[in-house]
Short mmCIF file of N, CA and C in Angstrom, two decimals:
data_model
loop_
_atom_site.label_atom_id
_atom_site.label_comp_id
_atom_site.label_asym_id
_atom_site.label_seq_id
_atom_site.Cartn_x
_atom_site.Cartn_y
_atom_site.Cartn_z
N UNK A 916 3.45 2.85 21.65
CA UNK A 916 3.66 1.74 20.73
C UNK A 916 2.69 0.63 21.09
N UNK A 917 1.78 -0.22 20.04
CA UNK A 917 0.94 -0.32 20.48
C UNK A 917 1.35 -2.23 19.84
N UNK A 918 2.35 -2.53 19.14
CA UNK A 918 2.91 -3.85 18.65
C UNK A 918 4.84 -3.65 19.42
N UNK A 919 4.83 -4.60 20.07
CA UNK A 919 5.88 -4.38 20.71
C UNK A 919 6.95 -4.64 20.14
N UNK A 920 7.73 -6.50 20.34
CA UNK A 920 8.57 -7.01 18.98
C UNK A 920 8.05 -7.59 17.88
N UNK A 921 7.63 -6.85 16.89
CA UNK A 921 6.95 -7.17 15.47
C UNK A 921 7.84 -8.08 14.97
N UNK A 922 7.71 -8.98 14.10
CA UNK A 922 8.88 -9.89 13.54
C UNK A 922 8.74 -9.67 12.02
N UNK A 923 8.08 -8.84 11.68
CA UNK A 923 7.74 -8.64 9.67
C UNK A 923 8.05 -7.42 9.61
N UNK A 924 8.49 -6.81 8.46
CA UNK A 924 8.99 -5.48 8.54
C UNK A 924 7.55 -5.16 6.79
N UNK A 925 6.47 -4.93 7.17
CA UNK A 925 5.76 -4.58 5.97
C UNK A 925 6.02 -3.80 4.93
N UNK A 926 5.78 -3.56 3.49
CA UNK A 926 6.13 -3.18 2.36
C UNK A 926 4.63 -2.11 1.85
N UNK A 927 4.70 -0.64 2.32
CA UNK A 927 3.51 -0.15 1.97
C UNK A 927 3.50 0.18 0.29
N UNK A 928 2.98 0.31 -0.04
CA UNK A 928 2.83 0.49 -1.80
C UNK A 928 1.92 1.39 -1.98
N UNK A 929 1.80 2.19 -1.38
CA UNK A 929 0.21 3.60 -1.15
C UNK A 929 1.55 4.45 -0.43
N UNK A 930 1.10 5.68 -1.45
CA UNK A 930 1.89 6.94 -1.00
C UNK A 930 0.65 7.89 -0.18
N UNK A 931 -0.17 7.02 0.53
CA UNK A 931 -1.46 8.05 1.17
C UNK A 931 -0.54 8.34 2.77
N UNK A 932 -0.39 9.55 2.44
CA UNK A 932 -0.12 9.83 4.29
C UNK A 932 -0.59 9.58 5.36
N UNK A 933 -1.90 8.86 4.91
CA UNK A 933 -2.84 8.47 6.45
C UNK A 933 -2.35 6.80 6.61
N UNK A 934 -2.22 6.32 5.73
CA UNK A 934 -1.69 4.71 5.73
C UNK A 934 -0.13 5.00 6.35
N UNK A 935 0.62 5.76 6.33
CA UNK A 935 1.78 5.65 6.85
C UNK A 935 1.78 6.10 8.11
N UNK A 936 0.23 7.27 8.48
CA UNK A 936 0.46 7.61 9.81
C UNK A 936 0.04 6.39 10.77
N UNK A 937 -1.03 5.67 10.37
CA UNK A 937 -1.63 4.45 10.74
C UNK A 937 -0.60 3.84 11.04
N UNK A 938 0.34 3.42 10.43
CA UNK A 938 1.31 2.38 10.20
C UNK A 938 2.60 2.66 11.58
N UNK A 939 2.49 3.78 11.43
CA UNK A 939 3.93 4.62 12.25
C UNK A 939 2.98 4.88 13.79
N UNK A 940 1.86 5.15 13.62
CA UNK A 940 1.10 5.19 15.19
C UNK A 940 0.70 3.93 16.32
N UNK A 941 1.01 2.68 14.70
CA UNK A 941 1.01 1.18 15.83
C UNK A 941 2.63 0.77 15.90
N UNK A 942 3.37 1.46 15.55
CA UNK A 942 4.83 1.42 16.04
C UNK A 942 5.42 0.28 15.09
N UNK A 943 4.78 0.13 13.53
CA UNK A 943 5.39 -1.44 13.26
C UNK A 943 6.27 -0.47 12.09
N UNK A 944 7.10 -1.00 11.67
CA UNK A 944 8.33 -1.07 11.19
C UNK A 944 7.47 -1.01 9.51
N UNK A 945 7.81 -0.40 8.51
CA UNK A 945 7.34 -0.56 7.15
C UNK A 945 8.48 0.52 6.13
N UNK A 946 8.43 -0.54 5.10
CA UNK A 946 9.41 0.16 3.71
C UNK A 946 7.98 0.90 2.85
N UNK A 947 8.71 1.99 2.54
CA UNK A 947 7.61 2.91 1.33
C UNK A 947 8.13 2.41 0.07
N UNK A 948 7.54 1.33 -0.95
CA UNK A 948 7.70 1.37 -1.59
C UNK A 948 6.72 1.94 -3.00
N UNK A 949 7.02 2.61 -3.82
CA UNK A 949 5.91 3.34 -4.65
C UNK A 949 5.79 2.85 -5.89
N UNK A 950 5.29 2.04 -6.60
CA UNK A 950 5.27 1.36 -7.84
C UNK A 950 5.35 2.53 -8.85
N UNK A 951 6.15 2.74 -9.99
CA UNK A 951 5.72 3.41 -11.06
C UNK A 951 4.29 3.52 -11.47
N UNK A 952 4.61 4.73 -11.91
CA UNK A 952 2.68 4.92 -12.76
C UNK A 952 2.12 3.85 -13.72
N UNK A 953 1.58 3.24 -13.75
CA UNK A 953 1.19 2.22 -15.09
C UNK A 953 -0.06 2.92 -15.60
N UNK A 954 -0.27 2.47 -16.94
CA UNK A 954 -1.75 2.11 -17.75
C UNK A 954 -2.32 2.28 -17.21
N UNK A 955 -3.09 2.39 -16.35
CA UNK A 955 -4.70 1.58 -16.46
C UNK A 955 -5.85 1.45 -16.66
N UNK A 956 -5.52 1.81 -18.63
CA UNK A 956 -6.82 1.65 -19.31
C UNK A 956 -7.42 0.94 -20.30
N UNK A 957 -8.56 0.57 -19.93
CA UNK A 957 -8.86 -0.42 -20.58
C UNK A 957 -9.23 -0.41 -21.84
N UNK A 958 -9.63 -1.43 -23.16
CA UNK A 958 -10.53 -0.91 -24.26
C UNK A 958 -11.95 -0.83 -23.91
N UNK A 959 -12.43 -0.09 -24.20
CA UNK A 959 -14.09 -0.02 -23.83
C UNK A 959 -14.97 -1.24 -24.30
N UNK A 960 -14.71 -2.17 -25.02
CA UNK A 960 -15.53 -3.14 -25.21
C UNK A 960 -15.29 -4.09 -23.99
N UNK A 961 -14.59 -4.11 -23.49
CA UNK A 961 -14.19 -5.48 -22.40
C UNK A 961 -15.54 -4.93 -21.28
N UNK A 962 -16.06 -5.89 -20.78
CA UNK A 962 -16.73 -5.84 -19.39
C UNK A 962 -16.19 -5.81 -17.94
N UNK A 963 -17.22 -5.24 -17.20
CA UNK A 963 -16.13 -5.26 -15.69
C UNK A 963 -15.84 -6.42 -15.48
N UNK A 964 -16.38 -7.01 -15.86
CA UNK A 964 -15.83 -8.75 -15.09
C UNK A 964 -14.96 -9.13 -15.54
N UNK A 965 -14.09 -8.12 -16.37
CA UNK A 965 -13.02 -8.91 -17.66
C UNK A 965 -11.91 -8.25 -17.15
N UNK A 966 -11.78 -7.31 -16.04
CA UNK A 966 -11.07 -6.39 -15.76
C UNK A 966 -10.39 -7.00 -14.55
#
């Protein structure tokens, strides 16, 4: 354990297994939370900067 008494209990939002192994290998405490699927598409006229 590499964080001893952590005082935040973090909120991951990435279902990537390497972010949770990361997370679980410095010993800190974290909720999986997984947002529903959304949208996310755009209309093709908008620019990246509009995004």
């Amino acid at each position: 354990m590499l964080i001893g008494n952590f005082p935040y209990r973090l909120i991951l939002a990435s279902n990537s297994p390497r972010r949770q192994e990361l997370l679980a290998g410095l010993g800190l405490p974290f909720e999986l939370r997984i947002p529903p699927e959304g949208d996310e598409s755009y209309p093709p006229e908008l620019q990246a900067e509009e995004i």
